[in-house]
Short mmCIF file of C-alpha atoms and ligand atoms in Angstrom, two decimals:
data_model
loop_
_atom_site.label_atom_id
_atom_site.label_comp_id
_atom_site.label_asym_id
_atom_site.label_seq_id
_atom_site.Cartn_x
_atom_site.Cartn_y
_atom_site.Cartn_z
CA UNK A 1 138.51 -125.37 -136.01
CA UNK A 2 138.50 -126.18 -132.78
CA UNK A 3 139.29 -124.18 -129.55
CA UNK A 4 141.45 -124.73 -126.82
CA UNK A 5 142.71 -123.21 -123.27
CA UNK A 6 145.29 -120.75 -123.10
CA UNK A 7 146.29 -122.87 -120.14
CA UNK A 8 145.86 -126.08 -121.19
CA UNK A 9 146.63 -127.05 -124.50
CA UNK A 10 144.98 -130.40 -124.23
CA UNK A 11 141.57 -129.18 -124.16
CA UNK A 12 139.72 -129.40 -127.46
CA UNK A 13 135.91 -127.75 -127.85
CA UNK A 14 134.03 -126.51 -130.94
CA UNK A 15 133.28 -122.74 -130.76
CA UNK A 16 129.88 -122.97 -129.79
CA UNK A 17 131.14 -124.80 -126.72
CA UNK A 18 133.47 -122.10 -126.27
CA UNK A 19 130.88 -119.40 -126.78
CA UNK A 20 128.35 -121.20 -124.62
CA UNK A 21 130.58 -121.88 -121.29
CA UNK A 22 132.56 -118.30 -121.76
CA UNK A 23 135.45 -119.37 -119.70
CA UNK A 24 137.54 -122.40 -119.71
CA UNK A 25 137.19 -125.01 -117.03
CA UNK A 26 140.87 -124.50 -115.84
CA UNK A 27 140.25 -120.75 -115.64
CA UNK A 28 142.12 -120.06 -119.02
CA UNK A 29 140.84 -118.18 -121.91
CA UNK A 30 139.79 -120.05 -125.12
CA UNK A 31 141.70 -119.67 -128.10
CA UNK A 32 141.12 -120.86 -131.49
CA UNK A 33 143.76 -123.87 -132.51
CA UNK A 34 145.13 -122.01 -135.60
CA UNK A 35 144.93 -118.81 -136.96
CA UNK A 36 143.04 -118.70 -139.84
CA UNK A 37 144.57 -116.83 -143.20
CA UNK A 38 143.10 -114.18 -145.66
CA UNK A 39 145.19 -113.66 -148.96
CA UNK A 40 145.11 -110.31 -150.33
CA UNK A 41 142.71 -111.10 -153.04
CA UNK A 42 140.34 -112.50 -150.38
CA UNK A 43 140.68 -109.05 -148.60
CA UNK A 44 140.26 -107.33 -151.80
CA UNK A 45 137.18 -108.96 -152.85
CA UNK A 46 135.33 -107.98 -149.04
CA UNK A 47 135.74 -104.27 -150.32
CA UNK A 48 132.93 -104.43 -152.39
CA UNK A 49 130.50 -106.02 -149.79
CA UNK A 50 128.38 -104.61 -146.90
CA UNK A 51 129.48 -104.45 -143.56
CA UNK A 52 127.16 -107.24 -142.59
CA UNK A 53 128.58 -109.34 -145.35
CA UNK A 54 132.42 -108.80 -144.51
CA UNK A 55 131.14 -109.78 -140.99
CA UNK A 56 129.94 -113.08 -142.34
CA UNK A 57 133.20 -113.69 -143.96
CA UNK A 58 135.56 -113.24 -141.13
CA UNK A 59 133.10 -115.13 -138.84
CA UNK A 60 133.30 -117.98 -141.04
CA UNK A 61 136.95 -118.33 -140.65
CA UNK A 62 136.49 -118.87 -136.99
CA UNK A 63 133.43 -120.54 -136.21
CA UNK A 64 133.75 -123.41 -138.37
CA UNK A 65 130.61 -125.19 -136.66
CA UNK A 66 127.95 -122.60 -137.81
CA UNK A 67 126.74 -122.64 -141.31
CA UNK A 68 127.16 -119.92 -143.58
CA UNK A 69 123.11 -119.24 -143.50
CA UNK A 70 123.38 -119.28 -139.29
CA UNK A 71 125.93 -116.93 -139.34
CA UNK A 72 124.59 -114.78 -142.10
CA UNK A 73 121.28 -114.73 -139.79
CA UNK A 74 123.07 -113.69 -136.69
CA UNK A 75 124.94 -110.74 -138.68
CA UNK A 76 121.46 -109.46 -140.29
CA UNK A 77 120.03 -109.42 -136.79
CA UNK A 78 122.97 -107.74 -135.30
CA UNK A 79 124.07 -105.05 -137.83
CA UNK A 80 121.34 -103.39 -139.60
CA UNK A 81 120.47 -99.70 -140.23
CA UNK A 82 117.31 -99.44 -137.97
CA UNK A 83 119.96 -100.43 -135.06
CA UNK A 84 123.01 -98.64 -136.33
CA UNK A 85 121.31 -95.33 -137.70
CA UNK A 86 124.01 -95.73 -140.52
CA UNK A 87 124.08 -98.48 -143.42
CA UNK A 88 127.97 -98.28 -142.88
CA UNK A 89 127.64 -99.69 -139.29
CA UNK A 90 131.21 -98.83 -138.96
CA UNK A 91 131.92 -95.78 -140.84
CA UNK A 92 135.41 -94.01 -141.18
CA UNK A 93 136.03 -90.20 -140.73
CA UNK A 94 138.79 -88.81 -142.56
CA UNK A 95 140.25 -86.33 -140.52
CA UNK A 96 143.16 -85.39 -142.69
CA UNK A 97 145.64 -86.48 -145.09
CA UNK A 98 146.82 -90.00 -143.35
CA UNK A 99 144.61 -89.52 -140.53
CA UNK A 100 141.27 -91.39 -139.88
CA UNK A 101 138.54 -91.85 -137.36
CA UNK A 102 136.73 -95.38 -137.40
CA UNK A 103 133.64 -94.55 -135.36
CA UNK A 104 132.52 -97.71 -133.60
CA UNK A 105 129.37 -95.99 -131.77
CA UNK A 106 126.84 -95.71 -134.05
CA UNK A 107 125.06 -98.58 -132.38
CA UNK A 108 121.96 -98.65 -129.79
CA UNK A 109 123.97 -97.66 -126.78
CA UNK A 110 126.62 -95.39 -128.47
CA UNK A 111 129.74 -96.92 -127.27
CA UNK A 112 131.60 -99.73 -129.00
CA UNK A 113 130.62 -102.42 -126.98
CA UNK A 114 127.64 -102.45 -129.31
CA UNK A 115 129.76 -104.02 -131.87
CA UNK A 116 130.18 -107.30 -130.13
CA UNK A 117 127.14 -107.08 -127.54
CA UNK A 118 124.79 -106.62 -130.78
CA UNK A 119 125.66 -110.17 -132.36
CA UNK A 120 126.88 -112.28 -129.35
CA UNK A 121 123.45 -112.97 -127.94
CA UNK A 122 122.26 -114.36 -131.45
CA UNK A 123 125.56 -116.57 -131.47
CA UNK A 124 124.87 -117.93 -127.99
CA UNK A 125 121.62 -118.65 -128.86
CA UNK A 126 122.93 -120.96 -131.57
CA UNK A 127 125.91 -122.27 -129.69
CA UNK A 128 123.05 -123.37 -126.95
CA UNK A 129 121.10 -125.30 -129.50
CA UNK A 130 124.38 -126.73 -131.38
CA UNK A 131 125.55 -127.95 -128.20
CA UNK A 132 122.60 -129.74 -127.41
CA UNK A 133 121.56 -127.82 -124.62
CA UNK A 134 117.68 -127.45 -124.14
CA UNK A 135 117.75 -125.38 -121.01
CA UNK A 136 116.93 -121.29 -121.48
CA UNK A 137 120.06 -119.21 -120.89
CA UNK A 138 119.90 -116.75 -118.10
CA UNK A 139 122.74 -113.99 -118.57
CA UNK A 140 123.41 -112.28 -115.25
CA UNK A 141 125.53 -109.08 -115.42
CA UNK A 142 126.53 -106.39 -112.80
CA UNK A 143 127.57 -103.63 -114.47
CA UNK A 144 129.55 -100.20 -114.16
CA UNK A 145 127.51 -98.41 -116.46
CA UNK A 146 128.20 -99.25 -120.26
CA UNK A 147 128.18 -102.87 -120.58
CA UNK A 148 124.95 -103.42 -118.39
CA UNK A 149 122.97 -101.17 -121.02
CA UNK A 150 124.70 -102.98 -124.16
CA UNK A 151 123.98 -106.10 -122.98
CA UNK A 152 120.15 -105.39 -122.51
CA UNK A 153 120.09 -103.91 -126.02
CA UNK A 154 121.63 -107.02 -127.10
CA UNK A 155 119.56 -109.52 -125.61
CA UNK A 156 116.04 -107.99 -125.56
CA UNK A 157 113.69 -109.98 -127.25
CA UNK A 158 116.15 -112.73 -128.26
CA UNK A 159 114.29 -116.17 -127.86
CA UNK A 160 115.44 -118.59 -125.32
CA UNK A 161 117.41 -116.19 -123.12
CA UNK A 162 116.40 -113.97 -120.11
CA UNK A 163 118.92 -111.12 -119.12
CA UNK A 164 119.14 -109.35 -115.76
CA UNK A 165 121.28 -106.55 -114.83
CA UNK A 166 122.29 -105.11 -111.69
CA UNK A 167 123.96 -101.86 -111.37
CA UNK A 168 125.33 -100.02 -108.20
CA UNK A 169 122.23 -97.45 -107.00
CA UNK A 170 124.96 -94.60 -106.21
CA UNK A 171 127.66 -95.99 -108.85
CA UNK A 172 126.34 -94.71 -112.16
CA UNK A 173 125.85 -91.55 -114.14
CA UNK A 174 122.25 -90.52 -114.28
CA UNK A 175 122.03 -91.37 -117.89
CA UNK A 176 123.22 -94.68 -117.78
CA UNK A 177 120.85 -95.24 -115.31
CA UNK A 178 117.83 -93.79 -116.96
CA UNK A 179 119.49 -95.90 -120.25
CA UNK A 180 118.68 -99.14 -118.02
CA UNK A 181 115.46 -98.38 -116.13
CA UNK A 182 113.68 -97.57 -119.01
CA UNK A 183 114.78 -100.76 -120.59
CA UNK A 184 112.13 -102.25 -123.15
CA UNK A 185 111.85 -105.95 -123.70
CA UNK A 186 109.82 -109.08 -122.86
CA UNK A 187 112.67 -111.20 -121.32
CA UNK A 188 114.62 -108.26 -119.71
CA UNK A 189 114.89 -107.15 -115.84
CA UNK A 190 116.93 -104.76 -114.15
CA UNK A 191 117.47 -103.80 -110.43
CA UNK A 192 119.60 -101.17 -108.50
CA UNK A 193 121.44 -102.78 -105.95
CA UNK A 194 122.44 -100.51 -102.41
CA UNK A 195 126.15 -100.26 -102.41
CA UNK A 196 128.93 -99.86 -104.85
CA UNK A 197 129.84 -101.55 -108.18
CA UNK A 198 132.07 -104.18 -105.92
CA UNK A 199 128.88 -105.39 -103.95
CA UNK A 200 126.80 -105.91 -107.38
CA UNK A 201 129.63 -107.66 -108.98
CA UNK A 202 130.49 -109.82 -105.69
CA UNK A 203 126.42 -110.76 -105.56
CA UNK A 204 126.42 -112.12 -109.25
CA UNK A 205 129.85 -114.13 -108.83
CA UNK A 206 127.81 -115.63 -105.45
CA UNK A 207 124.98 -116.41 -107.37
CA UNK A 208 127.36 -117.90 -110.40
CA UNK A 209 129.30 -119.89 -107.73
CA UNK A 210 126.25 -121.51 -105.81
CA UNK A 211 126.05 -125.30 -106.81
CA UNK A 212 122.63 -125.61 -104.92
CA UNK A 213 121.10 -122.46 -106.57
CA UNK A 214 122.40 -123.98 -109.93
CA UNK A 215 120.40 -127.11 -109.12
CA UNK A 216 117.13 -124.94 -108.46
CA UNK A 217 117.74 -123.40 -111.54
CA UNK A 218 118.36 -126.68 -114.05
CA UNK A 219 115.30 -128.35 -112.12
CA UNK A 220 113.44 -125.22 -113.71
CA UNK A 221 115.19 -125.46 -116.90
CA UNK A 222 117.58 -122.70 -116.76
CA UNK A 223 121.08 -122.12 -117.29
CA UNK A 224 123.34 -119.28 -116.10
CA UNK A 225 125.93 -117.72 -118.48
CA UNK A 226 127.88 -114.42 -119.06
CA UNK A 227 128.36 -111.82 -121.47
CA UNK A 228 131.60 -110.39 -120.33
CA UNK A 229 134.39 -109.49 -122.40
CA UNK A 230 136.50 -112.95 -122.21
CA UNK A 231 133.91 -114.43 -123.94
CA UNK A 232 135.09 -115.33 -127.41
CA UNK A 233 131.74 -114.67 -128.71
CA UNK A 234 132.83 -110.97 -128.13
CA UNK A 235 135.90 -111.15 -129.22
CA UNK A 236 135.74 -112.27 -132.78
CA UNK A 237 132.90 -109.68 -134.08
CA UNK A 238 135.42 -107.26 -133.11
CA UNK A 239 138.23 -108.43 -135.62
CA UNK A 240 135.78 -107.77 -138.27
CA UNK A 241 135.97 -104.03 -138.23
CA UNK A 242 139.44 -103.99 -138.74
CA UNK A 243 138.96 -105.45 -142.14
CA UNK A 244 135.98 -103.03 -142.88
CA UNK A 245 138.17 -100.16 -142.09
CA UNK A 246 141.09 -101.27 -144.24
CA UNK A 247 138.48 -102.05 -147.22
CA UNK A 248 137.12 -98.94 -146.81
CA UNK A 249 140.02 -97.26 -147.12
CA UNK A 250 141.04 -99.11 -150.28
CA UNK A 251 137.43 -98.53 -151.59
CA UNK A 252 137.99 -94.69 -151.25
CA UNK A 253 141.21 -94.91 -152.96
CA UNK A 254 143.14 -93.65 -149.79
CA UNK A 255 145.30 -96.66 -149.77
CA UNK A 256 146.57 -99.40 -152.31
CA UNK A 257 145.49 -103.07 -151.90
CA UNK A 258 148.53 -104.34 -149.65
CA UNK A 259 149.73 -101.09 -148.30
CA UNK A 260 150.16 -101.16 -144.66
CA UNK A 261 148.43 -98.79 -141.85
CA UNK A 262 148.52 -98.16 -138.04
CA UNK A 263 145.61 -98.71 -135.98
CA UNK A 264 145.63 -96.90 -132.68
CA UNK A 265 143.25 -98.21 -130.18
CA UNK A 266 142.16 -96.84 -126.68
CA UNK A 267 142.64 -99.78 -124.36
CA UNK A 268 141.32 -101.23 -120.77
CA UNK A 269 140.56 -104.87 -121.09
CA UNK A 270 142.79 -105.40 -124.06
CA UNK A 271 139.79 -107.03 -125.99
CA UNK A 272 139.40 -104.41 -129.10
CA UNK A 273 143.17 -104.28 -129.46
CA UNK A 274 143.76 -108.14 -129.25
CA UNK A 275 141.16 -108.46 -132.25
CA UNK A 276 143.39 -106.13 -134.03
CA UNK A 277 146.24 -108.19 -133.51
CA UNK A 278 144.04 -111.16 -134.69
CA UNK A 279 143.52 -109.24 -138.12
CA UNK A 280 147.12 -108.56 -138.25
CA UNK A 281 148.30 -112.36 -137.71
CA UNK A 282 145.36 -113.51 -140.09
CA UNK A 283 147.24 -111.44 -142.91
CA UNK A 284 145.78 -107.84 -142.95
CA UNK A 285 148.32 -105.54 -143.54
CA UNK A 286 149.17 -103.63 -140.30
CA UNK A 287 152.24 -101.80 -139.31
CA UNK A 288 152.00 -100.52 -135.80
CA UNK A 289 149.16 -101.42 -133.57
CA UNK A 290 149.41 -98.30 -131.10
CA UNK A 291 148.09 -99.12 -127.53
CA UNK A 292 146.52 -95.95 -125.99
CA UNK A 293 146.04 -95.97 -121.86
CA UNK A 294 145.12 -93.24 -119.61
CA UNK A 295 146.52 -92.86 -116.28
CA UNK A 296 146.01 -96.40 -115.45
CA UNK A 297 148.97 -96.93 -117.45
CA UNK A 298 149.96 -100.74 -116.72
CA UNK A 299 149.90 -101.61 -120.59
CA UNK A 300 152.14 -98.89 -121.67
CA UNK A 301 154.93 -100.23 -118.63
CA UNK A 302 154.32 -103.69 -120.10
CA UNK A 303 155.13 -103.17 -123.81
CA UNK A 304 157.91 -100.80 -122.55
CA UNK A 305 159.74 -103.00 -120.27
CA UNK A 306 157.63 -106.41 -120.15
CA UNK A 307 156.84 -106.27 -116.61
CA UNK A 308 153.16 -106.29 -115.52
CA UNK A 309 152.70 -105.07 -112.14
CA UNK A 310 149.27 -104.09 -111.00
CA UNK A 311 150.83 -102.90 -107.58
CA UNK A 312 150.10 -99.59 -107.98
CA UNK A 313 147.36 -96.75 -107.19
CA UNK A 314 143.63 -97.43 -109.13
CA UNK A 315 143.09 -93.75 -110.72
CA UNK A 316 139.45 -92.70 -111.86
CA UNK A 317 139.64 -90.60 -115.16
CA UNK A 318 137.65 -88.91 -117.53
CA UNK A 319 137.82 -92.19 -119.66
CA UNK A 320 136.37 -94.42 -117.04
CA UNK A 321 135.61 -97.56 -119.54
CA UNK A 322 139.72 -97.65 -119.67
CA UNK A 323 140.17 -97.72 -115.77
CA UNK A 324 141.41 -101.04 -115.23
CA UNK A 325 144.67 -102.52 -114.04
CA UNK A 326 143.97 -106.58 -114.99
CA UNK A 327 143.86 -106.27 -118.77
CA UNK A 328 142.12 -109.96 -118.98
CA UNK A 329 142.32 -110.56 -122.62
CA UNK A 330 146.22 -110.17 -122.72
CA UNK A 331 146.40 -113.77 -121.51
CA UNK A 332 145.19 -114.73 -125.19
CA UNK A 333 148.03 -112.69 -126.43
CA UNK A 334 150.87 -113.87 -124.30
CA UNK A 335 149.53 -117.19 -125.20
CA UNK A 336 149.80 -116.70 -129.02
CA UNK A 337 153.25 -114.68 -128.63
CA UNK A 338 155.11 -117.67 -126.85
CA UNK A 339 154.26 -120.01 -129.53
CA UNK A 340 151.07 -121.58 -127.81
CA UNK A 341 153.46 -122.08 -124.42
CA UNK A 342 150.06 -122.81 -122.25
CA UNK A 343 152.15 -124.03 -119.30
CA UNK A 344 154.39 -120.80 -119.03
CA UNK A 345 150.85 -118.61 -119.47
CA UNK A 346 149.40 -120.48 -116.67
CA UNK A 347 152.55 -120.04 -114.46
CA UNK A 348 152.39 -116.20 -115.22
CA UNK A 349 148.80 -115.92 -114.41
CA UNK A 350 149.46 -117.84 -111.17
CA UNK A 351 152.15 -115.30 -110.41
CA UNK A 352 149.49 -112.43 -111.11
CA UNK A 353 146.98 -113.54 -108.81
CA UNK A 354 149.54 -114.44 -106.08
CA UNK A 355 151.97 -111.33 -106.43
CA UNK A 356 150.23 -109.03 -108.78
CA UNK A 357 153.40 -108.86 -110.90
CA UNK A 358 154.97 -111.39 -113.84
CA UNK A 359 157.85 -110.35 -116.15
CA UNK A 360 158.29 -111.85 -119.79
CA UNK A 361 161.56 -113.20 -121.17
CA UNK A 362 163.44 -110.79 -123.70
CA UNK A 363 162.34 -113.00 -126.79
CA UNK A 364 159.02 -112.17 -125.67
CA UNK A 365 159.78 -108.43 -124.98
CA UNK A 366 161.09 -108.08 -128.54
CA UNK A 367 158.08 -109.80 -129.93
CA UNK A 368 155.82 -107.30 -128.15
CA UNK A 369 157.87 -104.23 -129.58
CA UNK A 370 157.84 -105.36 -132.70
CA UNK A 371 154.24 -105.38 -132.77
CA UNK A 372 153.06 -102.79 -130.47
CA UNK A 373 153.75 -99.26 -129.36
CA UNK A 374 152.70 -98.09 -125.97
CA UNK A 375 151.93 -94.88 -124.73
CA UNK A 376 149.49 -92.97 -122.21
CA UNK A 377 148.12 -89.62 -121.43
CA UNK A 378 146.48 -87.79 -118.41
CA UNK A 379 143.06 -86.18 -118.27
CA UNK A 380 144.90 -82.44 -118.85
CA UNK A 381 145.92 -83.77 -121.94
CA UNK A 382 142.77 -85.60 -122.95
CA UNK A 383 141.11 -82.59 -122.75
CA UNK A 384 143.55 -80.41 -124.68
CA UNK A 385 143.43 -82.97 -127.33
CA UNK A 386 139.49 -83.07 -127.45
CA UNK A 387 139.78 -78.89 -127.37
CA UNK A 388 142.99 -78.64 -130.29
CA UNK A 389 141.13 -81.22 -132.56
CA UNK A 390 137.95 -79.18 -132.32
CA UNK A 391 139.49 -75.81 -132.91
CA UNK A 392 141.79 -77.33 -135.54
CA UNK A 393 138.72 -79.20 -137.73
CA UNK A 394 135.67 -78.79 -136.07
CA UNK A 395 135.75 -82.76 -134.84
CA UNK A 396 134.68 -83.16 -131.67
CA UNK A 397 135.24 -86.79 -129.89
CA UNK A 398 134.75 -88.42 -126.65
CA UNK A 399 137.34 -88.66 -123.89
CA UNK A 400 138.53 -92.39 -124.73
CA UNK A 401 139.11 -91.45 -128.48
CA UNK A 402 141.12 -88.42 -127.17
CA UNK A 403 143.54 -90.39 -125.08
CA UNK A 404 143.87 -92.58 -128.50
CA UNK A 405 144.57 -89.43 -130.65
CA UNK A 406 146.98 -87.66 -127.97
CA UNK A 407 148.94 -91.06 -128.05
CA UNK A 408 149.35 -91.17 -131.88
CA UNK A 409 150.75 -87.85 -131.56
CA UNK A 410 153.09 -88.84 -129.40
CA UNK A 411 154.28 -91.70 -131.59
CA UNK A 412 154.52 -89.80 -134.59
CA UNK A 413 156.82 -87.27 -132.89
CA UNK A 414 158.89 -90.10 -131.41
CA UNK A 415 158.95 -92.30 -134.88
CA UNK A 416 158.47 -89.70 -137.67
CA UNK A 417 156.35 -92.76 -138.74
CA UNK A 418 154.27 -91.83 -141.73
CA UNK A 419 152.03 -94.68 -142.30
CA UNK A 420 148.17 -94.27 -142.70
CA UNK A 421 146.54 -94.52 -139.48
CA UNK A 422 143.02 -95.23 -138.32
CA UNK A 423 142.24 -94.04 -134.78
CA UNK A 424 139.24 -96.02 -133.33
CA UNK A 425 136.59 -94.08 -131.59
CA UNK A 426 134.95 -95.87 -128.96
CA UNK A 427 132.15 -93.99 -127.81
CA UNK A 428 130.27 -91.00 -128.88
CA UNK A 429 130.82 -87.17 -127.68
CA UNK A 430 127.48 -87.58 -126.16
CA UNK A 431 127.91 -90.14 -124.07
CA UNK A 432 130.74 -88.00 -121.99
CA UNK A 433 129.00 -84.52 -122.33
CA UNK A 434 130.20 -83.17 -119.12
CA UNK A 435 133.78 -83.27 -119.91
CA UNK A 436 133.40 -83.17 -123.81
CA UNK A 437 131.52 -79.73 -123.28
CA UNK A 438 134.21 -78.64 -120.95
CA UNK A 439 136.73 -79.17 -123.31
CA UNK A 440 135.34 -77.38 -126.14
CA UNK A 441 133.61 -74.62 -124.40
CA UNK A 442 135.31 -73.86 -121.43
CA UNK A 443 134.36 -75.08 -117.37
CA UNK A 444 131.57 -72.40 -117.33
CA UNK A 445 129.62 -73.89 -120.16
CA UNK A 446 129.20 -77.17 -118.35
CA UNK A 447 128.71 -75.74 -114.60
CA UNK A 448 125.35 -76.22 -112.99
CA UNK A 449 123.64 -78.36 -115.93
CA UNK A 450 122.09 -81.42 -115.51
CA UNK A 451 123.06 -84.83 -117.80
CA UNK A 452 119.80 -83.53 -120.27
CA UNK A 453 120.73 -79.89 -120.13
CA UNK A 454 124.33 -81.25 -120.92
CA UNK A 455 123.49 -82.87 -124.04
CA UNK A 456 121.26 -80.11 -125.40
CA UNK A 457 124.33 -77.69 -124.42
CA UNK A 458 127.05 -79.90 -126.43
CA UNK A 459 124.63 -80.18 -129.47
CA UNK A 460 124.37 -76.75 -129.58
CA UNK A 461 128.23 -75.95 -129.08
CA UNK A 462 129.43 -78.87 -131.30
CA UNK A 463 126.59 -78.82 -133.87
CA UNK A 464 125.87 -82.18 -133.85
CA UNK A 465 122.90 -83.72 -133.60
CA UNK A 466 122.03 -85.84 -130.32
CA UNK A 467 121.79 -89.53 -130.99
CA UNK A 468 118.27 -90.57 -130.93
CA UNK A 469 118.59 -93.22 -128.17
CA UNK A 470 119.99 -90.69 -125.72
CA UNK A 471 117.68 -87.75 -126.73
CA UNK A 472 114.34 -89.99 -126.21
CA UNK A 473 115.42 -90.94 -122.73
CA UNK A 474 113.96 -88.11 -120.88
CA UNK A 475 110.44 -89.10 -122.23
CA UNK A 476 110.63 -92.68 -122.02
CA UNK A 477 108.50 -94.00 -119.20
CA UNK A 478 110.40 -95.57 -116.24
CA UNK A 479 109.80 -99.84 -116.10
CA UNK A 480 112.39 -100.70 -113.07
CA UNK A 481 112.31 -99.59 -109.76
CA UNK A 482 113.49 -102.26 -107.58
CA UNK A 483 115.91 -101.64 -105.34
CA UNK A 484 117.64 -104.32 -103.46
CA UNK A 485 120.38 -104.80 -100.75
CA UNK A 486 122.92 -107.63 -101.69
CA UNK A 487 121.32 -110.50 -99.98
CA UNK A 488 118.29 -109.81 -101.77
CA UNK A 489 119.55 -110.40 -105.28
CA UNK A 490 118.70 -113.92 -105.17
CA UNK A 491 115.12 -112.90 -104.62
CA UNK A 492 115.31 -110.71 -107.76
CA UNK A 493 116.54 -113.78 -109.85
CA UNK A 494 114.33 -116.17 -108.64
CA UNK A 495 111.16 -113.78 -108.94
CA UNK A 496 112.17 -112.96 -112.50
CA UNK A 497 112.29 -116.40 -113.52
CA UNK A 498 109.30 -117.37 -111.47
CA UNK A 499 111.42 -120.46 -109.90
CA UNK A 500 109.81 -122.83 -107.83
C1 PLP B 601 135.09 -100.88 -123.05
C2 PLP B 601 135.58 -99.48 -123.62
C3 PLP B 601 137.04 -99.28 -123.89
C4 PLP B 601 138.15 -99.99 -123.66
O1 PLP B 601 138.18 -101.62 -124.60
P1 PLP B 601 138.83 -102.80 -123.96
O2 PLP B 601 138.58 -103.70 -125.19
O3 PLP B 601 138.24 -103.02 -122.91
O4 PLP B 601 140.27 -102.66 -124.25
C5 PLP B 601 137.59 -98.31 -124.87
N1 PLP B 601 136.65 -96.95 -124.68
C6 PLP B 601 135.17 -97.41 -124.47
C7 PLP B 601 134.35 -96.20 -124.70
C8 PLP B 601 134.90 -98.60 -123.85
O5 PLP B 601 133.87 -98.45 -123.29
#
């Protein structure tokens, strides 16, 4: 199977090439030139396998230039009990009849980014070798918090790779900062940038686009690459857990093989829900995909009206990982939904860049509505949902998951659909302690506490154990204390790589 660009169908590259380069040369995203099909029998056979073996079976369908042994090695390095604290890797929690949570946050950084970033480094390393590349890969990341830490944990000590993360000095929470500056590993570097996330991001982009600097890197046998969420190597591992959740439902006799289920996905960049869409297209029995947004509800509007319009204020919410106005991965869905109309997709993306808006035709609108339901909720509803579910059932969830739960309630009230439904849970409640504690114990309970006191207080009120990776942070030595201004970011890179 080869890969093409959403903006130019005549392009054709291997999956290794797509993973190595990340973005197509025309600015489009890499997509498979066909969607592999899984029969009911094949899905049934996955049910008796471990998560890791299920992952190998799904990855094999898409990464056909990798051998089974290579994929098995990647999957075992990524998904194991040491890293995920549970053999199940992505366990399902039954809330009540017909409603389940798929917990994707048992990895090392307690958020669902680990599901992809634990395996991407291994896939990337093999892709580099397969394409005959001899240079060492240097991953540069500018982060507003979660991605940086997940990428560091994924790439640490992976041979043939280095990773350098820049975070804004005053733009991350103290837990997030502590997670990064205590990072272990022999190939990692972390630096604070004076300024905000935009400063860090534009600095990284400048280094990426600097042709002269690329030559210096090349002379020293290095090449730059990126670990951001449009890389196909981050998307394909996310398809796995939709199959895995379905298999667990079958295995636990919650559903019969072939019975359709719904998935509710808290959505920002449209990566997670797009993986669910691919699973559906591959033959996984999915009835509706419910796309849940916070007050940045651009996707709700798009699903309901067919108009994508980012000319609106950006809102800062209690589910920050979904505060986004350009959902990059939507481009891949548009390509599939238009029957691979690369010209049309390229035109819409041009309109989006120039005017901030595009509108799809009626046939596409109908197609979108057939597959998706879109809804959103505000911060007050998010906290009320955490509080209500905790009171009724004792289950405590994070703010992003709560957005999904709230939108599912709207969906059920509006449609009466009684199909069994899996709500995708994307972060541990301990990552967003302040809001979660406020929701379950009142504002007074959280007031005046620092981040570490909040962890203890939430553990006490919820009866849950603090994830080991967060609990251990207070005692970890600080390894990185570099602060630079935007112009000094080059020096940080050159120094780490010992460039001549
Ligand atoms: C990144 C993230 C999301 C959004 O996922 P997308 O793939 O960008 O739609 C939701 N919740 C959490 C906790 C995240 O970190």
